[in-house]
Tab-separated table of C-alpha atoms in Angstrom:
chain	number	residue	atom	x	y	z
A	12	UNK	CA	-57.215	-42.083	73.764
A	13	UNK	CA	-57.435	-45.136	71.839
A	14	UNK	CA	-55.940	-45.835	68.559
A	15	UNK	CA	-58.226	-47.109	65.626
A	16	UNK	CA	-57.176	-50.322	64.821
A	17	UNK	CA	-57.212	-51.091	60.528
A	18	UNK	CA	-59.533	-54.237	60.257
A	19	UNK	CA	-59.410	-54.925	56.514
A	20	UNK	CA	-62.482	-53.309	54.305
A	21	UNK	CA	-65.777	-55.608	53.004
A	22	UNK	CA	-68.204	-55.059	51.035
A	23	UNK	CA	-71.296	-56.932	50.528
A	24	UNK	CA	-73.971	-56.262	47.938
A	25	UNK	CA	-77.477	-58.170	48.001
A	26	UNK	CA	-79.685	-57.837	44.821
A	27	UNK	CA	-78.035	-54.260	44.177
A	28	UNK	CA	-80.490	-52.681	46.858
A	29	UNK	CA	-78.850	-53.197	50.167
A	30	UNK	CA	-74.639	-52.845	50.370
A	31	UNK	CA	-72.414	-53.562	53.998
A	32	UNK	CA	-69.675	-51.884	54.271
A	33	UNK	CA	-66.306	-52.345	56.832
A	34	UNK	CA	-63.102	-50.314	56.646
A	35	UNK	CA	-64.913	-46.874	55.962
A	36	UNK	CA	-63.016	-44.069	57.465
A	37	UNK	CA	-65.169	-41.402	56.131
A	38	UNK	CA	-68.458	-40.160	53.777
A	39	UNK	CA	-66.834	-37.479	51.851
A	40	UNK	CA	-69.868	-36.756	49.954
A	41	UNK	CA	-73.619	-37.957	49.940
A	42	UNK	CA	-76.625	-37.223	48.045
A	43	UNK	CA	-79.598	-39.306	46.692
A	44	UNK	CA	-77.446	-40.137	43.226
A	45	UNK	CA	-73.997	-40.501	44.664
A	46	UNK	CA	-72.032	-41.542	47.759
A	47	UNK	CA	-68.224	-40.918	48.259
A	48	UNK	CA	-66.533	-43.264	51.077
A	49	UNK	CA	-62.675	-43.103	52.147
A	50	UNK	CA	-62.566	-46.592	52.905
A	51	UNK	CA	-58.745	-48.740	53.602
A	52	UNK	CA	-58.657	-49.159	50.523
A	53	UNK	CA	-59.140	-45.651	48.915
A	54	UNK	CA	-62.301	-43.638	48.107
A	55	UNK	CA	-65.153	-45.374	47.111
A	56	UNK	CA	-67.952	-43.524	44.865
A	57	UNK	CA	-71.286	-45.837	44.964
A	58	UNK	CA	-74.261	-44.504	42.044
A	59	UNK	CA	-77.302	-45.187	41.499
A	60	UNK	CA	-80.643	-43.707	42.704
A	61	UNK	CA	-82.138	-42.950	45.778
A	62	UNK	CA	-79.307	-43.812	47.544
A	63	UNK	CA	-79.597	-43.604	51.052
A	64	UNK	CA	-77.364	-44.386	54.549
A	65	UNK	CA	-79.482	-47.131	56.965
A	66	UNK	CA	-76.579	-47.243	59.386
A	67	UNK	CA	-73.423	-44.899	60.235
A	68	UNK	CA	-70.708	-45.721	62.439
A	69	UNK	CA	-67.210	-44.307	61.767
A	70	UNK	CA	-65.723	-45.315	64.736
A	71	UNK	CA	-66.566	-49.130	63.618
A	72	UNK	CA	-65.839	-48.584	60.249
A	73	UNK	CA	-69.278	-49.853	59.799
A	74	UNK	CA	-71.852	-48.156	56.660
A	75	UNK	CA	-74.929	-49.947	55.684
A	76	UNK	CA	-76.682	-48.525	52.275
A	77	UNK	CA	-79.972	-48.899	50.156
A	78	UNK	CA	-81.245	-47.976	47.142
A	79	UNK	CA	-81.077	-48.553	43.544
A	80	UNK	CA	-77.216	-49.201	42.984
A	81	UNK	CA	-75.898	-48.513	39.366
A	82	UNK	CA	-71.828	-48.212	39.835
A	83	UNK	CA	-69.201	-49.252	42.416
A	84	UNK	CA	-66.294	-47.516	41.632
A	85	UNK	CA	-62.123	-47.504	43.579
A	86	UNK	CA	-60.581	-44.337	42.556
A	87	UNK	CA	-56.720	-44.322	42.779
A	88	UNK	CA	-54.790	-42.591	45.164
A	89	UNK	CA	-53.841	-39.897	43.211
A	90	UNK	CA	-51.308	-38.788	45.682
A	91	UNK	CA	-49.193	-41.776	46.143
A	92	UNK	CA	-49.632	-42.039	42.061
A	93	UNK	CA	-48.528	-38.681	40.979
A	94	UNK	CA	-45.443	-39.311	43.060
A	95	UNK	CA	-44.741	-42.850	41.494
A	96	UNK	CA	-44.832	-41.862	38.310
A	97	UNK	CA	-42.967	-38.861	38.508
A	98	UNK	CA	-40.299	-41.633	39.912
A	99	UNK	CA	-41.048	-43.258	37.204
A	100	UNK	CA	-40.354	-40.680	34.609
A	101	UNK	CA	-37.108	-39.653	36.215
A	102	UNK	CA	-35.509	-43.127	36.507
A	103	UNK	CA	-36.340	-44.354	32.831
C-alpha cells in the first residue's frame, strides 16, 4: 500500500467561473449552491451558483470547479481550537 504523500494545497480562481484545486483530501458536501472540501489546510466551503465538479481525483488531491463563485471560505479546525483555548483558559 502506498502512503499519500502531503503536497501543499493551491488554489486558482479565473474570472470567478473556473477554480483548481490541489491538497483536497475530501468533498464533504456538494450541491449546486455550496461545496465543502477537506483540503491540507482545513475545510473549504466554496458558494455561489450552479456550482458544479469538472474533474475529481482524490487520490491526486486534484478538484477542478465551475460556476458562478460568490464566497471562498477556511473554516477553523474546531478541534485543535477547542483544545487550545481550553489551554488557554486554564493557564491564564
Amino acid at each position: 500500500m502506498v502512503d499519500k504523500v502531503d503536497k501543499g494545497h493551491r488554489l486558482v480562481m479565473e474570472n470567478r467561473e473556473q477554480i483548481a484545486l490541489t491538497g483536497v483530501h475530501k468533498v464533504q458536501s456538494f450541491d449546486p449552491k455550496e461545496i465543502i472540501l477537506e483540503t491540507e489546510l482545513g475545510i473549504l466551503s466554496i458558494k455561489g451558483e450552479q456550482l458544479g465538479i469538472k474533474l475529481l481525483n482524490l487520490e491526486e488531491g486534484l478538484v477542478d470547479l465551475q460556476g458562478h463563485i460568490g464566497a471562498l471560505i477556511y473554516h477553523r479546525n474546531t478541534s485543535d481550537g477547542s483544545r487550545q483555548s481550553f489551554l488557554n483558559r486554564i493557564f491564564r
